[in-house]
Amino acid sequence: FRLPESVLNEEIDMILRMGVDIRYGSPITSMKALLAEGYDAVFVGSGAPRGKNLELPGRYDTDRIHIGIDWLESVAFGHIDEIGEKVLIIGVGNTAMDCCRSARRIGGKEIKVMARKPRAFFKASEWELVDAEEEQVEIVVNHSPKHFVVENGRLTGMQFELMEYEL
C-alpha cells in the first residue's frame, strides 16, 4: 500500500512540526548506541518487506495464486472485492493473518492458514492469531507445501508434506 506523495509529504510535515528529528537512509548498526543518544523515544522504520513467492510446481499454471502483501493492496484499493469460498493461506506472519481475515470479509467461507512449524515459532502476533481463530480461521501446523494442484487451469488444491518437530 502506498500513499499518494502529496498525502505522504503532508503527514511528514505534520510530524516535523512536532519537533521530531527524522533521519532517512541512516543505517542503524547498534540499537544500544542509538538509544544512548538520549532521545525521549526512537522509531526505526525499515519498511514492509516484499511478499515471498513460492516457487513450487503449479505456481504459474493458474491466476488464482497470489502473494499476500500484493493481494492485500488489491483488496484495499477495491481491485478485488470477492474471493472463492475455499481459501488457503501459506505462512503465519502478520500479513497472513491480515489475508485470512480480509478473505473472510469478502466471501471466504472455509479458510485455512498452513504453517510449516508449531505455533511457538509463528511470526504473527499472538493477538492476531487469536483474532483469526475467533473468526473461525483454521490454523494447521507442521505442513510444508510441496506443489499446487491445478486441473485445466483451475486451482483445486495443494499437496503438503507432514512435518515432525521435537521442541
XYZ file of N, CA and C in Angstrom:
501
model
N 0.844 -1.173 0.000
C 0.000 0.000 0.000
C 0.887 1.232 0.000
N 0.666 2.131 -0.909
C 1.462 3.351 -0.985
C 0.540 4.556 -0.945
N 0.876 5.495 -0.072
C 0.134 6.749 -0.012
C 0.529 7.627 -1.191
N -0.405 8.409 -1.725
C -0.003 9.391 -2.747
C 1.053 10.320 -2.151
N 2.015 10.755 -2.978
C 3.140 11.545 -2.477
C 2.690 12.802 -1.737
N 1.651 13.496 -2.219
C 1.187 14.712 -1.547
C 0.682 14.411 -0.140
N -0.028 13.295 0.026
C -0.522 12.904 1.350
C 0.654 12.549 2.246
N 1.609 11.815 1.709
C 2.783 11.429 2.474
C 3.566 12.664 2.933
N 3.783 13.610 2.033
C 4.500 14.834 2.402
C 3.757 15.617 3.474
N 2.434 15.662 3.384
C 1.621 16.339 4.391
C 1.817 15.702 5.770
N 1.806 14.375 5.796
C 1.985 13.644 7.054
C 3.381 13.888 7.629
N 4.396 13.851 6.771
C 5.772 14.084 7.220
C 5.917 15.501 7.763
N 5.353 16.480 7.071
C 5.417 17.870 7.541
C 4.774 18.027 8.915
N 3.647 17.357 9.134
C 2.970 17.426 10.428
C 3.874 16.865 11.537
N 4.536 15.781 11.253
C 5.441 15.157 12.232
C 6.625 16.078 12.512
N 7.195 16.665 11.463
C 8.324 17.576 11.636
C 7.949 18.804 12.473
N 6.729 19.313 12.285
C 6.280 20.471 13.062
C 6.171 20.157 14.552
N 6.085 18.889 14.887
C 6.043 18.484 16.293
C 7.435 18.441 16.910
N 8.458 18.681 16.100
C 9.821 18.708 16.620
C 10.561 17.388 16.513
N 10.061 16.499 15.702
C 10.691 15.193 15.541
C 11.901 15.313 14.614
N 12.969 14.591 14.958
C 14.178 14.524 14.139
C 14.061 13.288 13.254
N 13.934 13.488 11.949
C 13.820 12.360 11.027
C 15.131 12.205 10.277
N 15.615 10.968 10.237
C 16.858 10.669 9.521
C 16.578 9.567 8.505
N 16.511 9.951 7.233
C 16.261 8.986 6.165
C 17.561 8.304 5.760
N 17.457 7.063 5.344
C 18.605 6.354 4.792
C 19.783 6.266 5.740
N 19.507 6.164 7.037
C 20.571 6.116 8.038
C 20.693 4.702 8.586
N 21.772 4.026 8.242
C 21.941 2.658 8.771
C 22.046 2.662 10.300
N 21.402 1.707 10.923
C 21.483 1.537 12.374
C 22.388 0.330 12.609
N 23.562 0.577 13.146
C 24.489 -0.532 13.402
C 24.412 -1.009 14.838
N 23.842 -0.170 15.714
C 23.709 -0.561 17.115
C 22.507 0.153 17.733
N 21.493 -0.607 18.104
C 20.334 -0.023 18.788
C 20.763 0.545 20.143
N 21.689 -0.139 20.807
C 22.169 0.322 22.107
C 22.778 1.732 21.988
N 23.604 1.935 20.968
C 24.241 3.241 20.756
C 23.198 4.302 20.407
N 22.216 3.937 19.597
C 21.160 4.885 19.221
C 20.368 5.309 20.452
N 19.996 4.370 21.288
C 19.228 4.680 22.493
C 20.038 5.508 23.491
N 21.345 5.312 23.465
C 22.221 6.061 24.381
C 22.362 7.528 23.987
N 21.855 7.915 22.813
C 21.943 9.305 22.369
C 20.969 10.220 23.116
N 20.132 9.663 23.990
C 19.297 10.473 24.861
C 17.945 10.902 24.318
N 17.430 10.257 23.303
C 16.113 10.596 22.775
C 15.021 10.183 23.766
N 13.895 10.897 23.728
C 12.732 10.519 24.535
C 12.099 9.234 23.998
N 12.134 9.070 22.690
C 11.572 7.891 22.036
C 12.313 7.690 20.717
N 12.336 6.456 20.254
C 13.001 6.126 18.994
C 12.076 5.218 18.191
N 11.902 5.545 16.918
C 11.165 4.688 15.995
C 12.088 4.383 14.828
N 12.307 3.101 14.574
C 13.114 2.692 13.429
C 12.153 2.044 12.443
N 11.942 2.703 11.316
C 11.049 2.185 10.281
C 11.856 1.639 9.129
N 11.834 0.337 8.980
C 12.639 -0.281 7.925
C 11.831 -0.565 6.672
N 10.535 -0.310 6.700
C 9.689 -0.559 5.531
C 9.178 -1.979 5.520
N 8.088 -2.184 4.822
C 7.486 -3.518 4.726
C 8.238 -4.348 3.697
N 8.516 -5.604 4.019
C 9.207 -6.459 3.053
C 8.268 -6.854 1.918
N 8.832 -7.215 0.825
C 8.031 -7.739 -0.283
C 7.579 -9.137 0.083
N 6.499 -9.564 -0.512
C 5.985 -10.901 -0.239
C 6.898 -11.982 -0.782
N 6.759 -13.154 -0.230
C 7.582 -14.287 -0.650
C 6.804 -15.129 -1.657
N 7.424 -15.386 -2.789
C 6.802 -16.207 -3.821
C 7.202 -17.660 -3.611
N 6.240 -18.560 -3.632
C 6.544 -19.982 -3.504
C 6.804 -20.559 -4.894
N 8.055 -20.794 -5.184
C 8.445 -21.363 -6.481
C 8.257 -22.872 -6.417
N 7.002 -23.290 -6.515
C 6.654 -24.706 -6.447
C 5.967 -25.119 -7.739
N 5.993 -26.412 -8.058
C 5.273 -26.869 -9.250
C 3.810 -26.411 -9.215
N 3.325 -25.933 -10.347
C 1.946 -25.479 -10.469
C 1.762 -23.997 -10.195
N 2.799 -23.325 -9.712
C 2.694 -21.922 -9.302
C 2.183 -21.017 -10.423
N 2.601 -21.257 -11.641
C 2.250 -20.367 -12.745
C 1.204 -20.966 -13.684
N 0.511 -22.000 -13.206
C -0.487 -22.672 -14.046
C -1.900 -22.125 -13.842
N -2.054 -21.112 -13.009
C -3.358 -20.524 -12.724
C -3.167 -19.079 -12.272
N -4.210 -18.295 -12.375
C -4.143 -16.914 -11.892
C -4.763 -16.771 -10.500
N -4.978 -17.879 -9.809
C -5.637 -17.866 -8.501
C -4.656 -17.959 -7.322
N -3.365 -17.814 -7.593
C -2.341 -17.852 -6.547
C -1.755 -16.453 -6.437
N -1.779 -15.892 -5.231
C -1.355 -14.501 -5.028
C -0.292 -14.395 -3.948
N 0.515 -13.370 -4.029
C 1.449 -13.031 -2.958
C 0.686 -12.144 -1.985
N 0.728 -12.487 -0.701
C -0.102 -11.865 0.319
C -0.147 -10.352 0.325
N 0.990 -9.706 0.386
C 1.019 -8.248 0.519
C 0.442 -7.584 -0.728
N 0.677 -8.166 -1.900
C 0.118 -7.639 -3.146
C -1.395 -7.831 -3.181
N -1.858 -8.994 -2.710
C -3.292 -9.262 -2.671
C -3.993 -8.290 -1.727
N -3.394 -8.029 -0.560
C -3.978 -7.075 0.391
C -4.084 -5.678 -0.224
N -3.077 -5.286 -0.980
C -3.111 -3.994 -1.658
C -4.279 -3.938 -2.637
N -4.484 -5.013 -3.394
C -5.592 -5.060 -4.346
C -6.940 -4.988 -3.640
N -7.049 -5.609 -2.482
C -8.286 -5.538 -1.702
C -8.478 -4.110 -1.187
N -7.414 -3.511 -0.644
C -7.504 -2.156 -0.079
C -7.937 -1.135 -1.121
N -7.487 -1.303 -2.368
C -7.821 -0.350 -3.419
C -9.091 -0.722 -4.180
N -9.753 -1.803 -3.749
C -11.012 -2.186 -4.373
C -10.884 -2.913 -5.689
N -9.682 -3.351 -6.048
C -9.496 -4.104 -7.295
C -10.015 -5.533 -7.135
N -10.000 -6.008 -5.899
C -10.549 -7.328 -5.569
C -11.593 -7.094 -4.484
N -12.816 -7.563 -4.736
C -13.861 -7.379 -3.720
C -14.618 -8.665 -3.414
N -14.120 -9.769 -3.965
C -14.703 -11.071 -3.653
C -13.636 -12.146 -3.826
N -13.898 -13.290 -3.209
C -12.946 -14.397 -3.272
C -13.743 -15.692 -3.234
N -13.140 -16.774 -3.663
C -13.813 -18.067 -3.609
C -14.109 -18.481 -2.175
N -14.950 -19.473 -2.020
C -15.348 -19.906 -0.681
C -14.225 -20.609 0.066
N -13.347 -21.313 -0.659
C -12.243 -22.025 -0.024
C -10.955 -21.242 -0.243
N -10.295 -20.885 0.874
C -9.085 -20.065 0.805
C -7.992 -20.739 1.618
N -6.804 -20.810 1.044
C -5.650 -21.396 1.703
C -4.565 -20.328 1.784
N -4.095 -20.054 2.978
C -3.024 -19.086 3.201
C -1.793 -19.879 3.627
N -0.664 -19.613 2.985
C 0.573 -20.301 3.334
C 1.432 -19.335 4.138
N 1.751 -19.700 5.372
C 2.567 -18.861 6.239
C 1.754 -18.314 7.406
N 2.462 -17.934 8.469
C 1.772 -17.480 9.684
C 2.385 -16.212 10.264
N 2.671 -15.264 9.384
C 3.095 -13.947 9.845
C 1.890 -13.028 9.949
N 2.131 -11.774 10.307
C 1.031 -10.821 10.431
C 0.344 -10.571 9.087
N 1.097 -10.613 7.983
C 0.473 -10.451 6.670
C -0.501 -11.597 6.405
N -0.113 -12.804 6.762
C -1.002 -13.956 6.585
C -2.286 -13.775 7.391
N -2.150 -13.232 8.604
C -3.336 -13.007 9.431
C -4.239 -11.950 8.793
N -3.640 -10.916 8.234
C -4.433 -9.898 7.541
C -5.129 -10.512 6.327
N -4.433 -11.395 5.625
C -5.012 -12.030 4.440
C -6.193 -12.924 4.810
N -6.039 -13.745 5.825
C -7.132 -14.667 6.157
C -8.354 -13.910 6.664
N -8.136 -12.859 7.440
C -9.266 -12.091 7.966
C -9.917 -11.255 6.865
N -9.121 -10.733 5.931
C -9.680 -9.997 4.794
C -10.466 -10.948 3.894
N -9.939 -12.153 3.695
C -10.640 -13.153 2.882
C -12.006 -13.467 3.488
N -12.071 -13.550 4.792
C -13.353 -13.808 5.480
C -14.345 -12.688 5.149
N -13.868 -11.456 5.140
C -14.754 -10.304 4.932
C -15.262 -10.185 3.499
N -14.559 -10.791 2.542
C -15.009 -10.662 1.155
C -15.532 -11.981 0.581
N -15.950 -12.884 1.461
C -16.660 -14.067 0.990
C -16.050 -15.416 1.269
N -14.826 -15.474 1.807
C -14.225 -16.763 2.125
C -15.013 -17.471 3.219
N -15.333 -18.735 3.011
C -16.108 -19.490 4.000
C -15.231 -20.491 4.757
N -14.437 -21.253 4.005
C -13.536 -22.245 4.598
C -12.117 -21.733 4.409
N -11.536 -21.169 5.481
C -10.221 -20.536 5.388
C -9.245 -21.272 6.293
N -8.147 -21.707 5.692
C -7.105 -22.406 6.443
C -5.788 -21.670 6.269
N -5.061 -21.554 7.357
C -3.711 -20.998 7.350
C -2.769 -22.171 7.604
N -1.831 -22.368 6.684
C -0.932 -23.508 6.756
C 0.445 -23.074 7.256
N 0.928 -23.757 8.295
C 2.210 -23.425 8.916
C 3.163 -24.609 8.813
N 4.415 -24.311 8.492
C 5.428 -25.370 8.443
C 5.807 -25.864 9.836
N 5.736 -24.954 10.802
C 6.241 -25.258 12.145
C 5.136 -25.164 13.201
N 5.441 -25.582 14.437
C 4.482 -25.452 15.533
C 4.261 -23.988 15.914
N 3.204 -23.735 16.642
C 2.781 -22.380 17.000
C 3.865 -21.569 17.706
N 4.711 -22.205 18.472
C 5.773 -21.491 19.201
C 6.716 -20.743 18.257
N 6.735 -21.107 16.984
C 7.638 -20.489 16.009
C 6.948 -19.487 15.090
N 5.659 -19.252 15.287
C 4.912 -18.342 14.407
C 5.450 -16.929 14.534
N 5.438 -16.200 13.418
C 5.882 -14.809 13.414
C 4.750 -13.844 13.742
N 3.516 -14.264 13.562
C 2.376 -13.384 13.827
C 2.260 -13.080 15.311
N 1.757 -11.904 15.617
C 1.474 -11.523 16.998
C 0.386 -12.446 17.549
N 0.488 -12.777 18.825
C -0.491 -13.683 19.440
C -1.918 -13.154 19.287
N -2.109 -11.835 19.448
C -3.460 -11.293 19.332
C -4.002 -11.445 17.915
N -3.112 -11.402 16.906
C -3.545 -11.602 15.519
C -4.042 -13.038 15.330
N -3.318 -13.983 15.915
C -3.708 -15.393 15.825
C -5.048 -15.634 16.512
N -5.196 -15.084 17.703
C -6.439 -15.250 18.469
C -7.616 -14.649 17.703
N -7.426 -13.440 17.165
C -8.498 -12.793 16.406
C -8.885 -13.625 15.185
N -7.903 -14.168 14.486
C -8.196 -15.003 13.311
C -8.983 -16.245 13.721
N -8.571 -16.888 14.797
C -9.267 -18.094 15.260
C -10.685 -17.774 15.720
N -10.878 -16.595 16.316
C -12.227 -16.184 16.717
C -13.125 -16.007 15.498
N -12.518 -15.741 14.345
C -13.276 -15.604 13.094
C -13.349 -16.935 12.348
N -13.128 -18.039 13.060
C -13.211 -19.396 12.518
C -12.213 -19.674 11.395
N -11.029 -19.083 11.506
C -9.935 -19.425 10.594
C -9.211 -20.601 11.235
N -9.031 -21.671 10.474
C -8.333 -22.846 10.987
C -6.838 -22.696 10.735
N -6.030 -22.871 11.774
C -4.575 -22.806 11.640
C -4.038 -24.225 11.746
N -3.397 -24.683 10.674
C -2.906 -26.055 10.575
C -1.386 -26.023 10.677
N -0.835 -26.754 11.640
C 0.608 -26.730 11.881
C 1.314 -27.923 11.224
N 2.638 -27.768 11.089
C 3.535 -28.836 10.639
C 3.234 -29.354 9.231
N 2.851 -28.464 8.333
C 2.584 -28.830 6.942
C 3.445 -27.965 6.022
N 4.347 -28.609 5.298
C 5.232 -27.907 4.373
C 4.699 -28.057 2.947
N 4.475 -26.946 2.240
C 3.906 -27.036 0.889
C 4.865 -27.700 -0.099
N 4.307 -28.575 -0.939
C 5.112 -29.295 -1.931
C 4.770 -28.866 -3.356
N 3.482 -28.809 -3.702
C 3.089 -28.340 -5.030
C 1.609 -27.968 -5.054
N 1.301 -27.074 -6.005
C -0.086 -26.665 -6.219
C -0.740 -27.693 -7.128
N -1.997 -28.008 -6.867
C -2.744 -28.933 -7.720
C -3.644 -28.085 -8.620
N -3.336 -28.101 -9.912
C -4.083 -27.308 -10.888
C -4.593 -28.257 -11.964
N -5.900 -28.227 -12.190
C -6.516 -29.073 -13.204
C -7.220 -28.193 -14.225
N -6.793 -28.258 -15.489
C -7.362 -27.448 -16.570
C -7.375 -25.962 -16.226
N -6.267 -25.471 -15.653
C -6.150 -24.057 -15.306
C -6.879 -23.653 -14.036
N -7.506 -24.603 -13.365
C -8.271 -24.322 -12.153
C -7.513 -24.861 -10.937
N -7.249 -23.991 -9.976
C -6.582 -24.412 -8.743
C -7.564 -25.249 -7.931
N -7.214 -26.507 -7.676
C -8.127 -27.403 -6.962
C -7.590 -27.846 -5.606
N -6.314 -27.565 -5.334
C -5.777 -27.993 -4.054
C -4.293 -27.737 -3.942
N -3.732 -28.311 -2.894
C -2.298 -28.192 -2.664
C -1.818 -29.436 -1.941
N -0.661 -29.896 -2.341
C -0.047 -31.063 -1.716
C 0.943 -30.586 -0.650
N 0.887 -31.202 0.528
C 1.769 -30.850 1.640
C 2.520 -32.075 2.132
N 3.634 -31.808 2.775
C 4.374 -32.846 3.488
C 4.164 -32.613 4.975
N 3.789 -33.648 5.689
C 3.594 -33.527 7.142
C 4.966 -33.513 7.821
N 5.200 -32.506 8.639
C 6.485 -32.328 9.310
C 6.369 -32.781 10.772
N 7.508 -33.162 11.347
C 7.551 -33.516 12.768
C 8.624 -32.678 13.435
N 8.315 -32.154 14.608
C 9.257 -31.334 15.351
C 9.321 -31.829 16.790
N 10.514 -31.809 17.334
C 10.700 -32.074 18.755
C 11.134 -30.778 19.391
N 10.341 -30.273 20.313
C 10.652 -28.998 20.960
C 11.529 -29.218 22.186
